[in-house]
Short mmCIF file of C-alpha atoms and ligand atoms in Angstrom, two decimals:
data_model
loop_
_atom_site.label_atom_id
_atom_site.label_comp_id
_atom_site.label_asym_id
_atom_site.label_seq_id
_atom_site.Cartn_x
_atom_site.Cartn_y
_atom_site.Cartn_z
CA MET V 1463 53.46 -30.14 110.33
CA THR V 1464 53.07 -27.43 112.87
CA ALA V 1465 49.42 -25.84 112.75
CA VAL V 1466 49.57 -21.96 113.52
CA ASP V 1467 46.95 -21.34 115.72
CA SER V 1468 46.97 -17.57 116.81
CA LEU V 1469 48.59 -15.13 114.71
CA ASP V 1470 49.58 -13.13 117.58
CA ASP V 1471 51.89 -15.90 118.63
CA VAL V 1472 53.69 -15.94 115.10
CA ALA V 1473 57.45 -14.93 115.20
CA VAL V 1474 59.10 -13.68 112.58
CA ARG V 1475 61.47 -16.45 110.73
CA PRO V 1476 64.85 -15.06 110.02
CA ASP V 1477 65.24 -18.62 108.21
CA VAL V 1478 63.20 -17.41 105.42
CA PRO V 1479 64.92 -15.30 102.82
CA GLU V 1480 64.36 -11.58 103.85
CA ARG V 1481 63.13 -10.78 100.38
CA TRP V 1482 60.06 -13.73 101.15
CA ARG V 1483 59.65 -12.96 105.00
CA LEU V 1484 56.74 -12.39 106.10
CA GLY V 1485 56.27 -9.43 109.33
CA ARG V 1486 53.55 -9.40 111.78
CA TYR V 1487 49.92 -9.39 109.15
CA PHE V 1488 52.83 -7.69 106.58
CA VAL V 1489 53.09 -9.87 103.38
CA PRO V 1490 55.77 -8.90 101.01
CA LYS V 1491 54.90 -8.65 97.46
CA SER V 1492 57.62 -10.87 95.95
CA ARG V 1493 55.64 -13.77 97.47
CA TYR V 1494 52.87 -12.77 94.68
CA VAL V 1495 55.31 -11.23 91.94
CA ASP V 1496 58.68 -13.47 92.04
CA PRO V 1497 58.67 -15.93 89.30
CA GLU V 1498 61.44 -18.08 91.93
CA PHE V 1499 58.82 -17.76 94.78
CA LEU V 1500 55.82 -19.21 92.05
CA GLN V 1501 59.01 -22.52 91.15
CA LEU V 1502 59.04 -23.07 95.17
CA GLU V 1503 55.18 -23.17 95.52
CA ILE V 1504 55.62 -25.58 92.58
CA GLU V 1505 58.43 -27.83 94.05
CA ARG V 1506 57.63 -27.77 97.71
CA VAL V 1507 53.55 -27.08 97.95
CA PHE V 1508 51.28 -28.62 95.42
CA PRO V 1509 53.43 -32.19 94.68
CA ARG V 1510 53.01 -32.65 98.39
CA THR V 1511 49.06 -31.51 99.55
CA TRP V 1512 45.79 -32.86 98.94
CA MET V 1513 43.86 -31.19 96.10
CA PRO V 1514 40.65 -31.19 94.54
CA ALA V 1515 40.16 -32.73 91.27
CA CYS V 1516 36.55 -33.33 90.75
CA ARG V 1517 33.95 -34.53 92.07
CA LEU V 1518 32.30 -37.54 91.77
CA GLU V 1519 29.21 -36.76 89.83
CA GLU V 1520 31.77 -35.76 87.13
CA ILE V 1521 32.87 -39.63 86.65
CA PRO V 1522 30.02 -41.45 87.47
CA GLY V 1523 30.43 -44.08 84.84
CA VAL V 1524 33.25 -46.61 84.78
CA GLY V 1525 35.76 -45.23 82.10
CA ASP V 1526 34.47 -41.66 82.75
CA PHE V 1527 37.83 -39.18 83.47
CA VAL V 1528 38.34 -35.34 84.07
CA GLU V 1529 41.76 -33.64 83.74
CA PHE V 1530 43.32 -31.81 86.18
CA ILE V 1531 45.62 -29.39 85.78
CA ILE V 1532 47.84 -28.25 88.41
CA ALA V 1533 50.98 -25.74 87.40
CA GLY V 1534 51.32 -27.60 84.16
CA GLU V 1535 51.06 -31.13 85.94
CA SER V 1536 48.46 -32.63 84.11
CA ILE V 1537 46.62 -35.49 86.12
CA VAL V 1538 43.93 -37.90 84.73
CA VAL V 1539 41.37 -38.60 87.32
CA VAL V 1540 39.31 -41.86 86.14
CA ARG V 1541 36.63 -44.06 87.63
CA ALA V 1542 38.50 -46.96 87.03
CA GLU V 1543 35.67 -49.64 88.43
CA ALA V 1544 32.36 -49.22 89.81
CA GLY V 1545 33.83 -48.40 93.10
CA THR V 1546 37.14 -47.17 92.57
CA VAL V 1547 38.65 -43.58 91.41
CA ARG V 1548 41.72 -43.71 90.40
CA ALA V 1549 44.22 -40.72 89.39
CA PHE V 1550 47.44 -41.33 87.03
CA PHE V 1551 50.06 -38.60 85.97
CA ASN V 1552 48.72 -37.93 82.52
CA SER V 1553 51.63 -38.85 80.59
CA CYS V 1554 52.74 -41.95 78.26
CA ARG V 1555 55.33 -44.28 79.28
CA HIS V 1556 56.55 -44.08 75.72
CA ARG V 1557 57.41 -40.06 74.97
CA GLY V 1558 55.21 -38.90 77.70
CA THR V 1559 52.37 -37.84 75.24
CA ARG V 1560 49.12 -36.51 77.19
CA LEU V 1561 46.67 -39.58 77.01
CA ALA V 1562 43.56 -37.81 78.27
CA ARG V 1563 42.50 -34.12 77.49
CA GLY V 1564 39.74 -32.66 79.10
CA ARG V 1565 36.92 -34.86 80.41
CA GLY V 1566 35.00 -38.09 78.26
CA ARG V 1567 34.47 -41.59 79.03
CA VAL V 1568 37.17 -44.01 77.53
CA GLY V 1569 37.61 -47.92 77.70
CA ASN V 1570 40.87 -47.71 78.20
CA LEU V 1571 43.49 -44.80 77.84
CA ARG V 1572 45.02 -45.03 74.66
CA CYS V 1573 48.19 -43.11 73.61
CA PRO V 1574 47.31 -40.70 70.31
CA PHE V 1575 50.63 -40.97 69.25
CA HIS V 1576 51.87 -44.49 68.84
CA ALA V 1577 48.72 -46.10 70.01
CA TRP V 1578 50.03 -47.33 73.32
CA GLN V 1579 47.13 -48.68 75.80
CA TYR V 1580 46.34 -48.85 79.08
CA GLY V 1581 43.99 -50.03 81.41
CA LEU V 1582 41.90 -48.17 84.03
CA ASP V 1583 44.18 -49.35 86.41
CA GLY V 1584 47.18 -48.08 85.11
CA VAL V 1585 48.49 -51.67 83.44
CA ASN V 1586 50.01 -51.65 79.78
CA GLN V 1587 47.76 -53.63 77.72
CA TYR V 1588 49.64 -53.14 74.25
CA VAL V 1589 52.90 -51.39 72.80
CA HIS V 1590 52.97 -51.32 68.93
CA ASP V 1591 55.68 -53.63 67.82
CA GLU V 1592 56.42 -54.81 71.22
CA GLY V 1593 59.43 -56.87 69.49
CA ASP V 1594 61.09 -54.20 68.78
CA PHE V 1595 61.84 -52.64 72.00
CA PRO V 1596 64.73 -55.11 74.20
CA ASP V 1597 64.46 -53.84 77.53
CA LEU V 1598 60.27 -52.94 78.42
CA THR V 1599 59.26 -54.44 81.71
CA PRO V 1600 55.49 -54.42 82.96
CA GLU V 1601 56.69 -52.55 86.00
CA TYR V 1602 58.22 -49.47 83.82
CA LEU V 1603 55.45 -49.86 81.07
CA CYS V 1604 52.84 -48.94 84.67
CA LEU V 1605 51.05 -45.46 84.38
CA ARG V 1606 52.63 -43.64 87.16
CA GLN V 1607 49.68 -43.31 90.24
CA CYS V 1608 48.83 -40.31 92.30
CA LYS V 1609 47.71 -40.77 95.53
CA VAL V 1610 42.95 -40.91 95.80
CA GLY V 1611 40.93 -39.69 98.68
CA GLU V 1612 37.44 -38.71 98.77
CA TRP V 1613 35.49 -36.61 100.78
CA ALA V 1614 32.15 -34.98 100.77
CA GLY V 1615 31.38 -35.93 97.20
CA TRP V 1616 35.08 -34.28 96.06
CA VAL V 1617 37.98 -36.23 94.90
CA PHE V 1618 41.18 -35.40 95.94
CA VAL V 1619 44.64 -36.11 94.54
CA ASN V 1620 48.02 -36.22 96.17
CA LEU V 1621 50.69 -36.38 93.81
CA ASP V 1622 53.10 -37.69 96.61
CA GLY V 1623 53.08 -41.42 97.15
CA ASN V 1624 53.86 -41.27 100.43
CA ALA V 1625 51.48 -37.85 101.40
CA GLU V 1626 49.43 -38.89 104.61
CA PRO V 1627 45.45 -39.91 104.73
CA LEU V 1628 43.19 -37.81 103.55
CA GLU V 1629 41.15 -37.63 106.45
CA GLU V 1630 44.06 -36.97 108.48
CA TYR V 1631 45.01 -33.68 106.11
CA LEU V 1632 41.69 -32.34 106.58
CA TYR V 1633 41.03 -32.79 109.98
CA PRO V 1634 38.79 -31.24 111.96
CA LEU V 1635 36.83 -30.46 109.14
CA PRO V 1636 34.85 -33.64 107.88
CA GLU V 1637 33.50 -33.55 111.55
CA ARG V 1638 32.32 -30.65 111.75
CA LEU V 1639 30.83 -30.01 108.20
CA ALA V 1640 29.26 -33.74 108.43
CA LEU V 1641 25.88 -32.57 109.16
CA PHE V 1642 25.74 -30.65 106.33
CA ASN V 1643 25.77 -33.76 103.70
CA ILE V 1644 27.77 -32.32 101.48
CA GLU V 1645 28.51 -35.16 99.44
CA ASP V 1646 24.45 -35.39 98.63
CA MET V 1647 24.85 -31.96 96.78
CA ARG V 1648 24.80 -31.71 93.05
CA TYR V 1649 26.11 -28.69 90.52
CA THR V 1650 23.84 -26.29 89.62
CA TRP V 1651 26.77 -24.63 87.87
CA HIS V 1652 30.47 -24.76 87.36
CA LYS V 1653 32.68 -22.25 85.51
CA THR V 1654 36.33 -22.16 84.63
CA VAL V 1655 38.45 -19.00 83.86
CA THR V 1656 41.41 -17.68 83.19
CA LEU V 1657 42.19 -14.81 86.06
CA PRO V 1658 44.86 -12.93 85.57
CA CYS V 1659 46.61 -12.28 88.62
CA ASN V 1660 48.90 -14.90 91.68
CA TRP V 1661 46.63 -17.86 92.50
CA LYS V 1662 46.48 -16.78 95.71
CA THR V 1663 45.13 -13.26 94.83
CA ALA V 1664 42.40 -14.92 93.09
CA LEU V 1665 41.70 -17.03 96.17
CA GLU V 1666 41.91 -14.04 98.64
CA ALA V 1667 39.11 -12.26 97.07
CA PHE V 1668 36.88 -14.64 98.62
CA SER V 1669 38.69 -15.02 102.09
CA GLU V 1670 36.86 -11.99 103.81
CA SER V 1671 34.05 -10.26 104.29
CA TYR V 1672 36.02 -6.90 104.72
CA HIS V 1673 35.63 -5.86 101.14
CA VAL V 1674 31.87 -6.76 101.01
CA PRO V 1675 31.01 -2.59 101.28
CA GLY V 1676 33.66 -1.51 99.12
CA THR V 1677 33.48 -3.95 96.65
CA HIS V 1678 29.57 -5.11 96.62
CA PRO V 1679 27.90 -1.97 98.16
CA GLN V 1680 24.51 -3.39 97.11
CA LEU V 1681 25.00 -6.34 99.28
CA ILE V 1682 24.93 -3.60 102.21
CA ARG V 1683 21.66 -1.64 100.69
CA PRO V 1684 19.48 -5.03 100.27
CA LEU V 1685 16.53 -2.82 99.40
CA GLU V 1686 18.76 -1.23 96.59
CA HIS V 1687 20.43 -2.90 93.63
CA SER V 1688 22.94 0.35 93.38
CA VAL V 1689 26.55 -0.55 93.05
CA ARG V 1690 26.95 3.41 93.89
CA PRO V 1691 30.22 3.49 96.24
CA ALA V 1692 28.82 2.96 99.95
CA SER V 1693 29.41 6.64 101.79
CA ARG V 1694 30.92 7.25 104.65
CA ARG V 1695 28.28 6.71 106.83
CA GLU V 1696 27.22 3.11 105.48
CA LEU V 1697 31.01 2.10 106.11
CA LEU V 1698 30.82 2.90 109.59
CA ASP V 1699 27.65 1.19 109.58
CA ASP V 1700 28.80 -2.27 107.45
CA PRO V 1701 27.78 -5.08 108.86
CA SER V 1702 29.60 -7.34 106.85
CA TRP V 1703 32.29 -8.15 109.90
CA ALA V 1704 33.39 -11.83 110.01
CA PRO V 1705 36.00 -13.22 112.24
CA SER V 1706 37.76 -16.47 111.52
CA GLN V 1707 39.97 -19.28 113.33
CA ALA V 1708 43.05 -21.42 112.17
CA LEU V 1709 42.07 -25.29 112.29
CA GLY V 1710 45.37 -26.45 111.50
CA ARG V 1711 46.90 -25.84 107.65
CA HIS V 1712 43.07 -24.49 107.12
CA VAL V 1713 40.76 -21.93 108.53
CA ALA V 1714 37.06 -21.42 109.16
CA ARG V 1715 35.30 -18.53 108.76
CA TYR V 1716 32.10 -17.30 110.36
CA LEU V 1717 29.42 -15.66 108.44
CA ILE V 1718 27.26 -13.11 109.77
CA GLU V 1719 24.35 -16.20 110.59
CA ALA V 1720 26.68 -17.55 112.58
CA ARG V 1721 28.09 -14.72 114.47
CA ASP V 1722 24.63 -13.13 115.20
CA PRO V 1723 21.88 -15.93 114.00
CA ALA V 1724 19.26 -12.31 114.86
CA ASN V 1725 21.19 -10.04 113.72
CA PRO V 1726 18.05 -7.42 113.22
CA ARG V 1727 19.25 -4.99 110.85
CA TYR V 1728 18.05 -6.92 107.93
CA ALA V 1729 15.04 -8.36 109.79
CA ASP V 1730 12.18 -6.73 108.17
CA LYS V 1731 10.30 -9.02 105.12
CA LYS V 1732 10.99 -6.43 102.26
CA SER V 1733 14.96 -7.15 102.66
CA LEU V 1734 15.00 -10.84 103.35
CA VAL V 1735 13.14 -10.54 100.30
CA ALA V 1736 15.28 -8.37 98.74
CA ILE V 1737 18.54 -10.77 99.75
CA SER V 1738 17.08 -13.57 98.39
CA GLU V 1739 15.91 -12.52 95.10
CA TYR V 1740 19.38 -10.53 94.52
CA HIS V 1741 21.37 -13.54 95.57
CA VAL V 1742 19.44 -16.17 93.42
CA LYS V 1743 19.73 -13.57 90.23
CA GLU V 1744 23.36 -12.23 90.56
CA LEU V 1745 25.02 -15.34 92.60
CA ARG V 1746 22.86 -18.10 91.74
CA ALA V 1747 24.19 -19.69 94.85
CA LEU V 1748 23.98 -20.18 98.52
CA HIS V 1749 20.53 -18.58 98.40
CA THR V 1750 18.22 -20.80 96.73
CA LYS V 1751 15.06 -20.83 94.84
CA LYS V 1752 13.26 -22.35 97.39
CA GLU V 1753 14.70 -19.28 99.91
CA ALA V 1754 13.35 -16.76 97.67
CA SER V 1755 9.96 -18.56 98.01
CA ALA V 1756 10.13 -19.11 101.45
CA ALA V 1757 10.95 -15.08 101.65
CA GLU V 1758 8.08 -14.36 99.25
CA GLU V 1759 5.46 -16.56 101.71
CA LEU V 1760 7.04 -14.91 104.32
CA SER V 1761 6.57 -11.38 103.11
CA ARG V 1762 2.72 -12.16 102.90
CA SER V 1763 2.19 -13.52 106.58
CA LEU V 1764 1.03 -11.28 109.10
CA LEU V 1765 4.03 -11.80 111.42
CA PRO V 1766 5.61 -8.67 113.09
CA GLU V 1767 8.67 -7.20 111.89
CA GLY V 1768 12.15 -8.30 113.82
CA PRO V 1769 14.46 -11.02 114.54
CA VAL V 1770 11.68 -13.46 114.45
CA LEU V 1771 11.38 -13.35 110.94
CA PHE V 1772 14.22 -15.59 110.40
CA ALA V 1773 13.66 -18.47 112.61
CA GLU V 1774 10.38 -18.11 110.40
CA LEU V 1775 11.97 -18.57 107.46
CA LYS V 1776 14.16 -21.45 108.67
CA LYS V 1777 10.91 -22.86 109.17
CA ILE V 1778 9.02 -22.48 106.28
CA VAL V 1779 12.59 -23.60 103.72
CA ARG V 1780 12.65 -27.02 106.07
CA GLU V 1781 8.88 -27.40 105.17
CA LYS V 1782 9.60 -26.77 101.42
CA ALA V 1783 12.55 -28.90 101.51
CA LEU V 1784 11.04 -32.12 103.53
CA ALA V 1785 7.86 -31.46 100.63
CA GLU V 1786 10.64 -31.78 97.69
CA GLY V 1787 11.54 -35.27 99.52
CA LEU V 1788 15.27 -34.00 100.45
CA ASP V 1789 16.79 -34.81 104.16
CA TRP V 1790 16.48 -31.58 105.82
CA PRO V 1791 17.48 -31.85 109.94
CA GLU V 1792 15.85 -29.43 112.41
CA PHE V 1793 19.72 -28.52 113.52
CA ASP V 1794 20.15 -26.69 117.07
CA PRO V 1795 20.89 -22.99 115.74
CA ALA V 1796 24.26 -23.21 117.70
CA VAL V 1797 25.60 -25.87 116.25
CA LEU V 1798 24.47 -24.98 112.75
CA GLY V 1799 25.65 -21.42 113.16
CA GLN V 1800 29.39 -23.28 114.47
CA ALA V 1801 29.77 -25.10 111.65
CA THR V 1802 28.31 -22.95 108.66
CA GLY V 1803 30.41 -20.73 107.22
CA ASN V 1804 33.47 -20.19 105.25
CA TYR V 1805 36.56 -22.54 104.44
CA THR V 1806 39.78 -22.35 103.46
CA ILE V 1807 41.34 -25.90 102.74
CA PHE V 1808 45.16 -25.60 101.76
CA PRO V 1809 46.39 -24.57 99.51
CA ASN V 1810 43.77 -24.09 97.33
CA MET V 1811 40.14 -24.93 97.80
CA ILE V 1812 37.79 -22.24 99.88
CA PHE V 1813 33.76 -22.58 99.99
CA LEU V 1814 30.85 -21.28 101.73
CA VAL V 1815 28.06 -23.82 103.36
CA ARG V 1816 25.07 -23.52 104.29
CA GLN V 1817 22.27 -26.35 105.15
CA GLY V 1818 21.58 -27.01 101.75
CA SER V 1819 24.05 -25.48 99.68
CA LEU V 1820 27.51 -24.61 98.68
CA LEU V 1821 29.57 -22.14 96.62
CA GLY V 1822 32.88 -23.62 96.16
CA TYR V 1823 36.44 -21.99 94.47
CA ARG V 1824 39.60 -23.59 93.85
CA SER V 1825 42.43 -21.71 92.00
CA CYS V 1826 45.37 -23.37 90.12
CA PRO V 1827 48.30 -21.58 89.04
CA HIS V 1828 50.29 -20.75 85.86
CA PRO V 1829 53.57 -22.77 85.68
CA THR V 1830 55.61 -20.15 85.06
CA ASP V 1831 53.67 -16.77 85.13
CA PRO V 1832 53.05 -16.07 88.59
CA ASP V 1833 50.32 -13.27 87.17
CA SER V 1834 47.98 -15.44 85.88
CA CYS V 1835 46.03 -18.58 87.13
CA VAL V 1836 42.91 -20.83 86.34
CA PHE V 1837 40.20 -20.13 88.56
CA ASP V 1838 36.89 -22.37 88.94
CA ALA V 1839 33.93 -21.37 90.27
CA TYR V 1840 30.87 -23.54 91.43
CA ALA V 1841 27.91 -23.87 92.77
CA LEU V 1842 26.29 -26.98 94.69
CA GLU V 1843 22.84 -27.51 96.28
CA LEU V 1844 20.88 -30.60 97.69
CA PHE V 1845 18.35 -32.20 95.40
CA ALA V 1846 15.81 -34.76 95.57
CA PRO V 1847 16.69 -37.95 94.15
CA GLY V 1848 16.48 -37.31 90.15
CA LYS V 1849 16.19 -33.63 90.25
CA ALA V 1850 19.56 -32.65 90.20
CA PRO V 1851 20.31 -30.37 86.86
CA GLU V 1852 22.65 -32.08 84.26
CA PHE V 1853 26.46 -31.06 84.86
CA LYS V 1854 27.18 -28.79 81.92
CA PRO V 1855 30.70 -27.25 82.70
CA GLU V 1856 31.88 -24.19 81.20
CA THR V 1857 35.43 -23.01 80.82
CA TYR V 1858 36.31 -19.24 79.65
CA THR V 1859 39.99 -17.96 78.98
CA GLU V 1860 38.52 -14.41 78.63
CA TRP V 1861 36.22 -14.03 82.08
CA ARG V 1862 33.93 -11.35 81.23
CA GLU V 1863 32.82 -13.34 78.70
CA GLY V 1864 31.65 -16.36 81.43
CA ASP V 1865 28.09 -14.48 82.47
CA VAL V 1866 29.74 -15.00 86.29
CA GLY V 1867 26.82 -12.38 87.84
CA GLN V 1868 27.17 -9.04 89.50
CA ILE V 1869 28.87 -10.10 92.71
CA LEU V 1870 31.98 -12.47 90.85
CA THR V 1871 32.13 -9.77 87.94
CA GLN V 1872 32.93 -7.30 91.22
CA ASP V 1873 35.64 -9.64 92.96
CA PHE V 1874 37.31 -10.35 89.72
CA MET V 1875 37.52 -6.81 88.37
CA ASN V 1876 39.48 -6.06 91.70
CA VAL V 1877 41.94 -8.67 91.15
CA GLU V 1878 42.85 -7.75 87.61
CA ASP V 1879 44.02 -4.14 89.52
CA VAL V 1880 45.48 -6.15 92.46
CA THR V 1881 48.14 -7.66 89.66
CA VAL V 1882 48.38 -3.96 88.36
CA GLY V 1883 49.14 -2.14 91.66
CA LEU V 1884 51.15 -5.07 93.36
CA HIS V 1885 53.88 -4.11 90.75
CA SER V 1886 53.93 -0.54 91.43
CA SER V 1887 57.43 0.01 92.23
CA ALA V 1888 55.99 1.90 95.14
CA PHE V 1889 54.37 -1.13 96.68
CA LYS V 1890 56.26 -3.16 98.87
CA GLY V 1891 53.76 -5.66 100.13
CA THR V 1892 50.27 -6.15 102.00
CA THR V 1893 49.36 -4.96 105.41
CA LEU V 1894 46.29 -7.34 105.98
CA ASN V 1895 43.78 -6.60 108.75
CA PRO V 1896 44.63 -8.86 111.74
CA ILE V 1897 41.00 -9.79 112.50
CA GLN V 1898 39.37 -10.20 109.13
CA GLU V 1899 42.06 -11.17 106.79
CA LYS V 1900 43.41 -14.03 108.72
CA PRO V 1901 42.80 -16.56 106.24
CA ILE V 1902 44.65 -15.09 103.80
CA PHE V 1903 48.02 -14.63 106.15
CA HIS V 1904 47.44 -18.08 107.81
CA ARG V 1905 47.67 -19.80 104.13
CA GLN V 1906 51.00 -17.47 103.96
CA LEU V 1907 52.39 -18.62 107.33
CA VAL V 1908 51.74 -22.33 106.16
CA LEU V 1909 53.40 -21.85 102.38
CA ASP V 1910 56.44 -21.03 104.77
CA GLU V 1911 55.89 -24.35 106.71
CA TYR V 1912 55.94 -26.25 103.28
CA ILE V 1913 59.11 -24.25 101.45
CA PHE V 1914 60.95 -23.59 104.19
CA GLY V 1915 60.33 -26.28 106.71
CA PRO V 1916 58.92 -25.97 110.12
CA ALA V 1917 59.30 -22.60 111.82
CA PRO V 1918 62.84 -22.74 114.11
CA GLY V 1919 62.04 -24.09 117.69
CA GLU V 1920 58.76 -26.23 116.61
CA SER V 1921 58.95 -29.21 115.24
S1 FES Q 493 54.30 -41.85 72.91
FE1 FES Q 493 52.85 -42.51 73.64
S2 FES Q 493 52.64 -44.17 72.32
FE2 FES Q 493 54.10 -43.00 71.64
FE1 FE2 Q 494 33.48 -10.67 96.92
#
């Protein structure tokens, strides 16, 4: 697979049917609304890509399982032995019944229909009235397995038995992100909602900062929490500009703090306190309580206002982390800045990560409706041993019932409106910001490689 590194070099692909053909930063709407395009994605993308199924902390004990449903394909991910996770197509070898539903712990996989049973290794252990069946072989009776890989605490699955190893697929992210010890982070919350939009639209709401002053005006005026629309003056002053870089199939996007570690815009004590407190209350991710209390402490110090406060805040956070018993190395700011940011892992995973915390998303398409997806949002944090909260996943078919906080509420409202507007007969396709919305275009380019093959002239 060819990695697309620069969007400027992207040639229009005459081999792609015209109604789905990408232009320069132009994405025809048919790639979102056509059921035929969704079917191509389901046939050619999801069966061949590595996707996050769960985290290891969700299946701590032997027999713990999580069902992962991707576009109608149900996979059961199970801890088969203390150090072994397996993933099976969740379908009984008799008449196809789903063997495991949702989450739970089992001794073996027992079909609810006629009670055939399978070990956690997928080997059939019992066929009721086996003597009635003349032709069954042990090979035939075994559950069909998916490939499983683990990285940073996530369990990834690939439905393709010949898939390249996960480590290769993710390259170069594992090395780049190793400093964060994401594998030691634990859930603070996890919400699954059904969203009335294309699976890509949901992810795209979290792929750029270009929407911040438009959607989240309260974030560009940290001292007020008002959500009144940003004025022209505020828009011109928008501090949320964030560039990104393609890394093979994936994308890294740098947040303000990475681009400009001493961004003087909010370099005053009141803003630092307000920003942390707001995020703790309404996003419940990335900014932690530790940081909010550090900002509060800082606000009572005699330090002058100015960029020096950022370094001091980091220092206090570190002291608090060490006092809690956390591993909290002091990184070179340039190294930390390079790694801190927003990552898109093709096809359907996004996360923002900084030292000690992470906010993650996953989007899974509906099997037939291009305007519907199942979307997960979750927060992870580093905790001292034994201090992580209990994992309590929540699921909502109506996302408004899910109490997702002010920021995610604003984003989810956008995706509903995008869906309605995409269907306008006057709308032909999206015109993307070539710099700030690059992750969105990049996913489309990689989709083309999976669906239509490498671009002509590439191998
Ligand atoms: S479908 Fe599973 S035992 Fe019959
Ligand atoms: Fe947003």
